[in-house]
């Protein structure tokens, strides 16, 4: 493609090349996994190539500009000779960029990942590089991270509500399991890499045969369809049928060229790639489950002050509810529910308030039940506030330390954006072209 664009630059303006050639070749190259290229890199390659057309005779614009200002003593042929070194430099630059895609991809990727609008770490395109980063961090700081997990496990969480206690314990279990799952990813990745070089020549050969067979089959189908519409027994129908049979024989001949070991080799390699993908999927689900409970508990504890601020309002509502008109009482409870909803982890309190509101709503209000539910709401509030206040003193500092220790590894997918260190690593890791052709 680059050679064609370079040759067209001798005769066409860059606009014609961009409008005619690029829409034809770009979709094909970007859709072909074996091409293994990015849109940014392809755009820069084409741009560099088209820029060369400004210098190439006979229609290079730079030559026309120079001809317009140069003395008549300067011959056009001398201009053509004079641009040869510059064309050579352009072509050398094109070759360098072609062989080193990271020269093009790194800066845009880095800018994107460090920007305010950077994609979140959950972005699927970032996962492979992020897992490479985590694997390296586990190798370097694995003992420190395991120590942080052990420290937070040692704290007493028996006073937490049962559901939060179970979720937090399960999160710690998954955090410990992350090391084993990452080791499985590394082992699966190494197994694929070990087999890739031996499998690639066979894969390339067979995929070419299969491509030829598909092309022939398409021609066969067209010929047979046209023959079926021709007059029965006519010479044209006989010609079309004979041609279709000839192509069918050619297709069968190509099929016999496929090596006997292809089926077994492709099946075994597919198992390796599936095992790698399965290991990555298991790791991602595991670390998500390891971090989410921690963030949930931290958010609930952080709202302790906001919950405490509701105490006087709840007590006043409970004491005054019996003396209010039912519709007024319902509105008061509803307004207080809106305040409670702004506080994390107040499910039992919200449930009791909702039941109290429903008890005095409608044609048959039940003020006694409403009073019972309000009492339940007060008890739920006091219980909730008590464990939260204890957690602020005992658990919150340890969870803060633990979250910081796992922020760039186990909790990386749960962060709002990549930190600078991770962003630079991912930018560098994704700047090159990763070969995924063997997966197809």
Tab-separated table of C-alpha atoms in Angstrom:
chain	number	residue	atom	x	y	z
A	1	UNK	CA	0.000	0.000	0.000
A	2	UNK	CA	2.811	2.401	0.845
A	3	UNK	CA	4.529	1.662	-2.497
A	4	UNK	CA	1.306	2.308	-4.409
A	5	UNK	CA	0.728	5.606	-2.598
A	6	UNK	CA	4.334	6.635	-3.233
A	7	UNK	CA	4.023	5.913	-6.963
A	8	UNK	CA	0.685	7.710	-7.184
A	9	UNK	CA	2.388	10.751	-5.653
A	10	UNK	CA	4.298	11.191	-8.923
A	11	UNK	CA	1.073	11.908	-10.790
A	12	UNK	CA	-1.722	12.788	-8.334
A	13	UNK	CA	-2.240	15.570	-5.825
A	14	UNK	CA	-2.356	14.563	-2.143
A	15	UNK	CA	-6.081	15.368	-2.035
A	16	UNK	CA	-6.873	12.855	-4.777
A	17	UNK	CA	-4.763	10.201	-3.039
A	18	UNK	CA	-6.452	10.843	0.304
A	19	UNK	CA	-9.955	10.827	-1.183
A	20	UNK	CA	-9.542	7.886	-3.583
A	21	UNK	CA	-6.957	5.524	-2.100
A	22	UNK	CA	-7.353	5.869	1.670
A	23	UNK	CA	-11.076	4.949	1.828
A	24	UNK	CA	-10.257	1.783	-0.125
A	25	UNK	CA	-7.224	0.484	1.747
A	26	UNK	CA	-7.762	1.766	5.307
A	27	UNK	CA	-10.896	-0.286	6.166
A	28	UNK	CA	-9.292	-3.449	4.771
A	29	UNK	CA	-6.059	-3.016	6.733
A	30	UNK	CA	-7.765	-2.028	9.973
A	31	UNK	CA	-10.196	-4.960	9.773
A	32	UNK	CA	-7.505	-7.572	9.074
A	33	UNK	CA	-6.091	-8.970	12.338
A	34	UNK	CA	-3.020	-10.298	10.533
A	35	UNK	CA	-2.166	-6.720	9.482
A	36	UNK	CA	-1.947	-5.923	13.208
A	37	UNK	CA	-2.008	-2.125	12.910
A	38	UNK	CA	-3.653	0.856	14.586
A	39	UNK	CA	-5.549	3.671	12.892
A	40	UNK	CA	-3.178	6.345	14.258
A	41	UNK	CA	-0.101	4.545	12.951
A	42	UNK	CA	-1.686	3.951	9.536
A	43	UNK	CA	-2.746	7.598	9.311
A	44	UNK	CA	0.765	8.826	10.083
A	45	UNK	CA	2.302	6.403	7.586
A	46	UNK	CA	-0.049	7.583	4.847
A	47	UNK	CA	0.514	11.219	5.838
A	48	UNK	CA	4.296	10.848	5.633
A	49	UNK	CA	3.984	9.137	2.291
A	50	UNK	CA	1.635	11.733	0.843
A	51	UNK	CA	3.938	14.486	2.081
A	52	UNK	CA	6.647	12.979	-0.136
A	53	UNK	CA	4.407	13.622	-3.153
A	54	UNK	CA	5.114	17.338	-2.723
A	55	UNK	CA	8.689	16.630	-3.796
A	56	UNK	CA	8.319	13.950	-6.453
A	57	UNK	CA	8.399	15.041	-10.101
A	58	UNK	CA	6.768	15.753	-12.424
A	59	UNK	CA	3.854	17.243	-10.436
A	60	UNK	CA	5.387	17.929	-7.010
A	61	UNK	CA	3.958	21.169	-5.659
A	62	UNK	CA	7.220	22.114	-3.957
A	63	UNK	CA	8.923	21.904	-7.360
A	64	UNK	CA	6.332	24.217	-8.895
A	65	UNK	CA	6.788	26.721	-6.066
A	66	UNK	CA	10.563	26.583	-6.483
A	67	UNK	CA	10.293	26.960	-10.253
A	68	UNK	CA	8.206	30.094	-9.724
A	69	UNK	CA	10.822	31.877	-7.608
A	70	UNK	CA	14.088	30.453	-9.008
A	71	UNK	CA	16.246	32.203	-11.556
A	72	UNK	CA	15.798	31.107	-15.156
A	73	UNK	CA	19.398	29.901	-15.132
A	74	UNK	CA	18.322	27.107	-12.770
A	75	UNK	CA	17.062	24.276	-14.920
A	76	UNK	CA	14.109	22.122	-13.941
A	77	UNK	CA	16.209	18.967	-14.238
A	78	UNK	CA	18.562	20.395	-11.612
A	79	UNK	CA	15.608	20.857	-9.281
A	80	UNK	CA	14.591	17.241	-9.841
A	81	UNK	CA	18.091	16.122	-8.937
A	82	UNK	CA	18.221	18.428	-5.937
A	83	UNK	CA	15.145	16.929	-4.229
A	84	UNK	CA	16.487	13.346	-4.358
A	85	UNK	CA	18.251	13.596	-0.936
A	86	UNK	CA	15.107	15.002	0.655
A	87	UNK	CA	12.925	12.289	-0.865
A	88	UNK	CA	15.417	9.754	0.455
A	89	UNK	CA	15.168	11.243	3.942
A	90	UNK	CA	11.369	11.061	3.761
A	91	UNK	CA	11.508	7.418	2.727
A	92	UNK	CA	13.991	6.602	5.502
A	93	UNK	CA	11.624	8.239	7.995
A	94	UNK	CA	8.764	6.187	6.550
A	95	UNK	CA	10.732	2.958	6.996
A	96	UNK	CA	11.693	3.877	10.574
A	97	UNK	CA	8.090	4.643	11.517
A	98	UNK	CA	6.937	1.473	9.765
A	99	UNK	CA	9.330	-0.707	11.735
A	100	UNK	CA	8.733	1.100	15.049
A	101	UNK	CA	4.996	1.783	15.517
A	102	UNK	CA	5.621	2.904	19.096
A	103	UNK	CA	7.178	6.125	17.732
A	104	UNK	CA	3.710	7.072	16.519
A	105	UNK	CA	1.383	5.382	19.006
A	106	UNK	CA	3.072	6.253	22.284
A	107	UNK	CA	2.493	10.010	22.454
A	108	UNK	CA	-1.248	9.960	21.509
A	109	UNK	CA	-1.843	7.071	23.913
A	110	UNK	CA	0.077	8.797	26.707
A	111	UNK	CA	-1.819	12.045	26.138
A	112	UNK	CA	-5.132	10.193	26.182
A	113	UNK	CA	-4.395	8.252	29.378
A	114	UNK	CA	-3.143	11.325	31.271
A	115	UNK	CA	-5.950	13.646	30.166
A	116	UNK	CA	-8.921	14.652	32.299
A	117	UNK	CA	-11.114	12.642	29.926
A	118	UNK	CA	-8.912	9.534	30.155
A	119	UNK	CA	-10.729	6.200	29.820
A	120	UNK	CA	-11.327	4.407	33.132
A	121	UNK	CA	-9.198	1.375	34.007
A	122	UNK	CA	-12.205	-0.836	33.254
A	123	UNK	CA	-11.792	0.001	29.549
A	124	UNK	CA	-11.392	-3.378	27.771
A	125	UNK	CA	-8.554	-2.086	25.569
A	126	UNK	CA	-6.374	-1.438	28.615
A	127	UNK	CA	-6.749	-4.796	30.360
A	128	UNK	CA	-3.884	-6.697	28.715
A	129	UNK	CA	-1.300	-4.017	29.511
A	130	UNK	CA	-2.708	-3.438	32.988
A	131	UNK	CA	-2.348	-7.123	33.759
A	132	UNK	CA	1.253	-7.017	32.566
A	133	UNK	CA	1.820	-4.144	34.982
A	134	UNK	CA	0.149	-5.954	37.889
A	135	UNK	CA	2.182	-9.087	37.172
A	136	UNK	CA	5.388	-7.067	37.458
A	137	UNK	CA	4.185	-5.389	40.650
A	138	UNK	CA	3.306	-8.748	42.190
A	139	UNK	CA	6.819	-9.944	41.409
A	140	UNK	CA	8.385	-6.830	42.964
A	141	UNK	CA	6.042	-6.041	45.858
A	142	UNK	CA	4.053	-9.211	46.345
A	143	UNK	CA	5.248	-9.730	49.912
A	144	UNK	CA	4.261	-6.185	50.902
A	145	UNK	CA	0.776	-6.567	49.432
A	146	UNK	CA	0.305	-9.939	51.141
A	147	UNK	CA	1.414	-8.374	54.424
A	148	UNK	CA	-1.196	-5.616	53.997
A	149	UNK	CA	-3.873	-8.264	53.437
A	150	UNK	CA	-2.734	-10.156	56.546
A	151	UNK	CA	-2.812	-6.956	58.636
A	152	UNK	CA	-6.363	-6.069	57.687
A	153	UNK	CA	-7.458	-9.652	58.234
A	154	UNK	CA	-6.234	-9.441	61.825
A	155	UNK	CA	-8.610	-6.646	62.798
A	156	UNK	CA	-11.840	-7.507	64.654
A	157	UNK	CA	-14.874	-7.030	62.373
A	158	UNK	CA	-17.313	-9.130	64.400
A	159	UNK	CA	-19.375	-6.035	65.297
A	160	UNK	CA	-20.143	-5.254	61.627
A	161	UNK	CA	-23.548	-6.266	60.213
A	162	UNK	CA	-23.488	-9.864	59.036
A	163	UNK	CA	-23.818	-9.078	55.322
A	164	UNK	CA	-20.975	-6.547	55.376
A	165	UNK	CA	-18.824	-8.847	57.484
A	166	UNK	CA	-19.269	-11.718	55.040
A	167	UNK	CA	-18.652	-9.517	52.001
A	168	UNK	CA	-15.517	-8.037	53.533
A	169	UNK	CA	-14.149	-11.459	54.475
A	170	UNK	CA	-14.878	-12.746	50.982
A	171	UNK	CA	-13.114	-9.690	49.549
A	172	UNK	CA	-9.990	-10.475	51.576
A	173	UNK	CA	-10.142	-14.097	50.389
A	174	UNK	CA	-10.309	-12.943	46.780
A	175	UNK	CA	-7.449	-10.524	47.304
A	176	UNK	CA	-5.253	-13.418	48.446
A	177	UNK	CA	-6.447	-15.536	45.507
A	178	UNK	CA	-5.373	-12.820	43.045
A	179	UNK	CA	-1.737	-13.913	43.239
A	180	UNK	CA	-2.546	-17.462	42.173
A	181	UNK	CA	-4.830	-16.285	39.373
A	182	UNK	CA	-2.153	-13.930	38.059
A	183	UNK	CA	0.322	-16.819	38.096
A	184	UNK	CA	-2.150	-18.797	35.978
A	185	UNK	CA	-2.287	-15.903	33.482
A	186	UNK	CA	1.511	-15.793	33.287
A	187	UNK	CA	1.710	-19.568	32.788
A	188	UNK	CA	-1.015	-19.549	30.107
A	189	UNK	CA	0.599	-16.605	28.328
A	190	UNK	CA	3.979	-18.361	28.354
A	191	UNK	CA	2.398	-21.535	26.954
A	192	UNK	CA	0.834	-19.599	24.063
A	193	UNK	CA	4.106	-17.785	23.343
A	194	UNK	CA	6.039	-21.070	23.358
A	195	UNK	CA	3.747	-22.639	20.764
A	196	UNK	CA	3.146	-19.528	18.639
A	197	UNK	CA	6.379	-19.604	16.617
A	198	UNK	CA	5.931	-23.239	15.652
A	199	UNK	CA	2.242	-22.830	14.855
A	200	UNK	CA	2.486	-19.583	12.858
A	201	UNK	CA	3.906	-21.013	9.558
A	202	UNK	CA	1.264	-23.752	9.502
A	203	UNK	CA	-1.484	-21.255	10.379
A	204	UNK	CA	-0.405	-18.852	7.612
A	205	UNK	CA	-0.222	-21.634	5.023
A	206	UNK	CA	-3.610	-23.140	5.853
A	207	UNK	CA	-5.411	-19.811	6.146
A	208	UNK	CA	-4.172	-18.933	2.643
A	209	UNK	CA	-5.506	-22.236	1.297
A	210	UNK	CA	-8.817	-21.640	3.023
A	211	UNK	CA	-8.994	-18.115	1.632
A	212	UNK	CA	-8.465	-19.471	-1.887
A	213	UNK	CA	-11.110	-22.127	-1.288
A	214	UNK	CA	-13.650	-19.532	-0.137
A	215	UNK	CA	-12.944	-17.395	-3.176
A	216	UNK	CA	-13.430	-20.367	-5.488
A	217	UNK	CA	-16.609	-21.390	-3.678
A	218	UNK	CA	-18.052	-17.916	-4.173
A	219	UNK	CA	-17.328	-18.159	-7.902
A	220	UNK	CA	-18.825	-21.661	-8.033
A	221	UNK	CA	-22.008	-20.473	-6.309
A	222	UNK	CA	-22.361	-17.559	-8.740
A	223	UNK	CA	-21.819	-19.803	-11.770
A	224	UNK	CA	-24.320	-22.407	-10.594
A	225	UNK	CA	-26.868	-19.716	-9.780
A	226	UNK	CA	-26.448	-18.169	-13.236
A	227	UNK	CA	-26.639	-21.608	-14.862
A	228	UNK	CA	-29.899	-22.364	-13.063
A	229	UNK	CA	-31.441	-19.251	-14.649
A	230	UNK	CA	-30.204	-20.077	-18.155
A	231	UNK	CA	-32.314	-21.951	-20.651
A	232	UNK	CA	-32.439	-25.629	-19.818
A	233	UNK	CA	-30.065	-27.640	-22.020
A	234	UNK	CA	-28.627	-24.536	-23.703
A	235	UNK	CA	-24.912	-24.287	-24.607
A	236	UNK	CA	-24.575	-21.384	-22.160
A	237	UNK	CA	-25.888	-23.471	-19.289
A	238	UNK	CA	-23.527	-26.295	-20.237
A	239	UNK	CA	-20.572	-23.859	-20.317
A	240	UNK	CA	-21.417	-22.385	-16.934
A	241	UNK	CA	-21.910	-25.804	-15.385
A	242	UNK	CA	-18.646	-27.098	-16.843
A	243	UNK	CA	-16.781	-24.069	-15.508
A	244	UNK	CA	-18.341	-24.536	-12.075
A	245	UNK	CA	-17.306	-28.204	-12.072
A	246	UNK	CA	-13.789	-27.228	-13.099
A	247	UNK	CA	-13.527	-24.737	-10.232
A	248	UNK	CA	-14.949	-27.318	-7.838
A	249	UNK	CA	-12.186	-29.724	-8.825
A	250	UNK	CA	-9.643	-26.951	-8.292
A	251	UNK	CA	-11.115	-26.265	-4.878
A	252	UNK	CA	-10.904	-29.936	-3.930
A	253	UNK	CA	-7.294	-30.006	-5.124
A	254	UNK	CA	-6.457	-27.094	-2.826
A	255	UNK	CA	-8.229	-28.843	0.062
A	256	UNK	CA	-5.885	-31.814	-0.323
A	257	UNK	CA	-2.903	-29.491	0.207
A	258	UNK	CA	-3.932	-28.741	3.796
A	259	UNK	CA	-1.475	-30.655	6.016
A	260	UNK	CA	-2.879	-33.607	7.922
A	261	UNK	CA	-1.676	-32.204	11.236
A	262	UNK	CA	-3.668	-28.971	10.843
A	263	UNK	CA	-6.813	-30.052	12.707
A	264	UNK	CA	-4.946	-31.344	15.724
A	265	UNK	CA	-2.509	-28.413	15.787
A	266	UNK	CA	-5.229	-25.784	15.478
A	267	UNK	CA	-7.349	-27.494	18.151
A	268	UNK	CA	-4.459	-27.653	20.589
A	269	UNK	CA	-3.462	-24.040	19.977
A	270	UNK	CA	-7.083	-22.930	20.393
A	271	UNK	CA	-7.142	-24.675	23.762
A	272	UNK	CA	-4.086	-22.702	24.827
A	273	UNK	CA	-5.581	-19.349	23.796
A	274	UNK	CA	-8.906	-20.229	25.423
A	275	UNK	CA	-7.097	-21.184	28.627
A	276	UNK	CA	-5.314	-17.829	28.620
A	277	UNK	CA	-8.554	-15.912	28.080
A	278	UNK	CA	-10.290	-17.961	30.762
A	279	UNK	CA	-7.480	-17.185	33.214
A	280	UNK	CA	-7.722	-13.455	32.448
A	281	UNK	CA	-11.504	-13.455	32.844
A	282	UNK	CA	-11.259	-15.283	36.176
A	283	UNK	CA	-8.658	-12.822	37.427
A	284	UNK	CA	-10.733	-9.766	36.438
A	285	UNK	CA	-13.870	-11.057	38.137
A	286	UNK	CA	-11.889	-11.981	41.221
A	287	UNK	CA	-10.189	-8.589	41.707
A	288	UNK	CA	-13.474	-6.778	41.143
A	289	UNK	CA	-14.995	-8.848	43.929
A	290	UNK	CA	-11.938	-8.240	46.104
A	291	UNK	CA	-12.147	-4.444	45.976
A	292	UNK	CA	-15.862	-3.635	45.781
A	293	UNK	CA	-16.688	-4.717	49.392
A	294	UNK	CA	-13.795	-2.634	50.718
A	295	UNK	CA	-15.019	0.457	48.908
A	296	UNK	CA	-18.574	-0.193	50.077
A	297	UNK	CA	-17.555	-0.423	53.751
A	298	UNK	CA	-15.287	2.617	53.454
A	299	UNK	CA	-18.136	4.643	51.937
A	300	UNK	CA	-20.515	3.571	54.715
A	301	UNK	CA	-18.018	4.453	57.453
A	302	UNK	CA	-17.255	7.783	55.794
A	303	UNK	CA	-20.953	8.706	56.077
A	304	UNK	CA	-21.026	8.197	59.867
A	305	UNK	CA	-21.144	11.942	60.518
A	306	UNK	CA	-24.034	12.410	58.094
A	307	UNK	CA	-25.949	9.594	59.778
A	308	UNK	CA	-25.326	11.056	63.245
A	309	UNK	CA	-26.715	14.391	62.059
A	310	UNK	CA	-30.100	12.712	61.458
A	311	UNK	CA	-30.532	11.585	65.068
A	312	UNK	CA	-32.421	14.617	66.342
A	313	UNK	CA	-34.670	14.681	63.286
A	314	UNK	CA	-35.557	10.999	63.677
A	315	UNK	CA	-36.309	11.354	67.384
A	316	UNK	CA	-38.476	14.410	66.760
A	317	UNK	CA	-40.356	12.647	63.951
A	318	UNK	CA	-41.032	9.617	66.170
A	319	UNK	CA	-42.313	11.736	69.049
A	320	UNK	CA	-44.528	13.980	66.910
A	321	UNK	CA	-45.919	11.395	64.483
A	322	UNK	CA	-48.820	10.343	66.737
A	323	UNK	CA	-50.167	13.888	66.931
A	324	UNK	CA	-50.032	14.643	63.209
A	325	UNK	CA	-52.720	14.234	60.579
A	326	UNK	CA	-52.094	11.078	58.604
A	327	UNK	CA	-51.394	12.861	55.323
A	328	UNK	CA	-49.069	15.330	57.087
A	329	UNK	CA	-47.292	12.486	58.880
A	330	UNK	CA	-46.849	10.631	55.611
A	331	UNK	CA	-45.252	13.692	54.017
A	332	UNK	CA	-42.958	14.193	57.028
A	333	UNK	CA	-41.757	10.584	56.862
A	334	UNK	CA	-41.314	10.857	53.096
A	335	UNK	CA	-39.200	13.988	53.481
A	336	UNK	CA	-37.061	12.308	56.143
A	337	UNK	CA	-36.634	9.231	53.908
A	338	UNK	CA	-35.139	11.509	51.258
A	339	UNK	CA	-32.507	12.613	53.781
A	340	UNK	CA	-31.763	9.031	54.802
A	341	UNK	CA	-31.267	8.009	51.156
A	342	UNK	CA	-28.320	10.406	50.930
A	343	UNK	CA	-26.461	8.307	53.534
A	344	UNK	CA	-24.692	5.111	52.445
A	345	UNK	CA	-25.725	1.763	53.902
A	346	UNK	CA	-29.006	2.683	55.616
A	347	UNK	CA	-31.117	-0.117	54.146
A	348	UNK	CA	-32.773	-1.269	57.394
A	349	UNK	CA	-33.565	2.285	58.477
A	350	UNK	CA	-35.075	3.116	55.092
A	351	UNK	CA	-37.128	-0.079	55.151
A	352	UNK	CA	-38.588	0.681	58.596
A	353	UNK	CA	-39.443	4.267	57.613
A	354	UNK	CA	-41.085	3.088	54.408
A	355	UNK	CA	-43.238	0.609	56.335
A	356	UNK	CA	-44.250	3.329	58.808
A	357	UNK	CA	-45.236	5.627	55.937
A	358	UNK	CA	-47.319	2.939	54.271
A	359	UNK	CA	-49.024	2.106	57.566
A	360	UNK	CA	-50.688	5.545	57.729
A	361	UNK	CA	-51.375	5.837	54.022
A	362	UNK	CA	-54.655	5.088	52.304
A	363	UNK	CA	-58.216	4.639	53.496
A	364	UNK	CA	-57.414	2.411	56.479
A	365	UNK	CA	-54.469	3.951	58.334
A	366	UNK	CA	-52.881	1.991	61.171
A	367	UNK	CA	-51.176	4.459	63.523
A	368	UNK	CA	-50.241	1.715	65.997
A	369	UNK	CA	-48.257	-0.164	63.356
A	370	UNK	CA	-46.682	3.091	62.217
A	371	UNK	CA	-45.521	3.721	65.788
A	372	UNK	CA	-44.044	0.196	65.967
A	373	UNK	CA	-42.184	0.701	62.710
A	374	UNK	CA	-40.864	4.056	63.887
A	375	UNK	CA	-39.568	2.343	67.033
A	376	UNK	CA	-37.885	-0.232	64.785
A	377	UNK	CA	-36.395	2.606	62.757
A	378	UNK	CA	-34.930	4.207	65.883
A	379	UNK	CA	-33.438	0.884	66.994
A	380	UNK	CA	-31.964	0.311	63.505
A	381	UNK	CA	-30.520	3.835	63.605
A	382	UNK	CA	-28.921	3.361	67.023
A	383	UNK	CA	-27.459	-0.030	66.078
A	384	UNK	CA	-26.157	1.326	62.785
A	385	UNK	CA	-24.621	4.407	64.363
A	386	UNK	CA	-22.970	2.384	67.133
A	387	UNK	CA	-21.033	0.034	64.875
A	388	UNK	CA	-20.125	2.845	62.506
A	389	UNK	CA	-18.663	4.971	65.286
A	390	UNK	CA	-16.599	2.012	66.478
A	391	UNK	CA	-15.485	1.317	62.900
A	392	UNK	CA	-14.363	4.930	62.488
A	393	UNK	CA	-11.890	4.412	65.311
A	394	UNK	CA	-10.799	0.822	64.732
A	395	UNK	CA	-11.414	-0.214	61.132
A	396	UNK	CA	-11.286	2.894	58.963
A	397	UNK	CA	-7.527	3.582	59.340
A	398	UNK	CA	-6.631	-0.017	58.495
A	399	UNK	CA	-8.955	-0.067	55.489
A	400	UNK	CA	-7.399	3.191	54.316
A	401	UNK	CA	-3.922	1.673	54.546
A	402	UNK	CA	-5.086	-1.533	52.885
A	403	UNK	CA	-6.786	0.331	50.020
A	404	UNK	CA	-3.612	2.330	49.402
A	405	UNK	CA	-1.517	-0.858	49.385
A	406	UNK	CA	-3.634	-2.557	46.708
A	407	UNK	CA	-4.673	0.548	44.751
A	408	UNK	CA	-2.246	-0.019	41.872
A	409	UNK	CA	-2.613	-3.809	41.682
A	410	UNK	CA	-5.629	-5.722	42.979
A	411	UNK	CA	-7.788	-2.590	43.068
A	412	UNK	CA	-6.505	-1.110	39.817
A	413	UNK	CA	-9.672	-1.881	37.846
A	414	UNK	CA	-11.764	-0.158	40.506
A	415	UNK	CA	-9.950	3.188	40.364
A	416	UNK	CA	-11.635	6.158	38.639
A	417	UNK	CA	-8.585	6.622	36.381
A	418	UNK	CA	-5.033	5.399	35.986
A	419	UNK	CA	-2.385	7.115	38.089
A	420	UNK	CA	0.542	8.649	36.234
A	421	UNK	CA	2.863	5.681	36.781
A	422	UNK	CA	0.324	3.167	35.512
A	423	UNK	CA	-0.728	5.419	32.625
A	424	UNK	CA	2.860	5.745	31.402
A	425	UNK	CA	3.391	1.987	31.637
A	426	UNK	CA	0.180	1.201	29.754
A	427	UNK	CA	0.969	3.820	27.109
A	428	UNK	CA	4.378	2.274	26.489
A	429	UNK	CA	3.009	-1.277	26.540
A	430	UNK	CA	0.187	-0.559	24.093
A	431	UNK	CA	2.275	1.606	21.751
A	432	UNK	CA	3.580	-1.413	19.840
A	433	UNK	CA	1.478	-3.723	17.717
A	434	UNK	CA	0.385	-6.893	19.524
A	435	UNK	CA	0.090	-9.866	17.181
A	436	UNK	CA	-3.367	-11.406	17.507
A	437	UNK	CA	-3.466	-13.017	14.073
A	438	UNK	CA	-3.140	-16.540	15.478
A	439	UNK	CA	-6.435	-16.116	17.308
A	440	UNK	CA	-8.305	-16.033	13.995
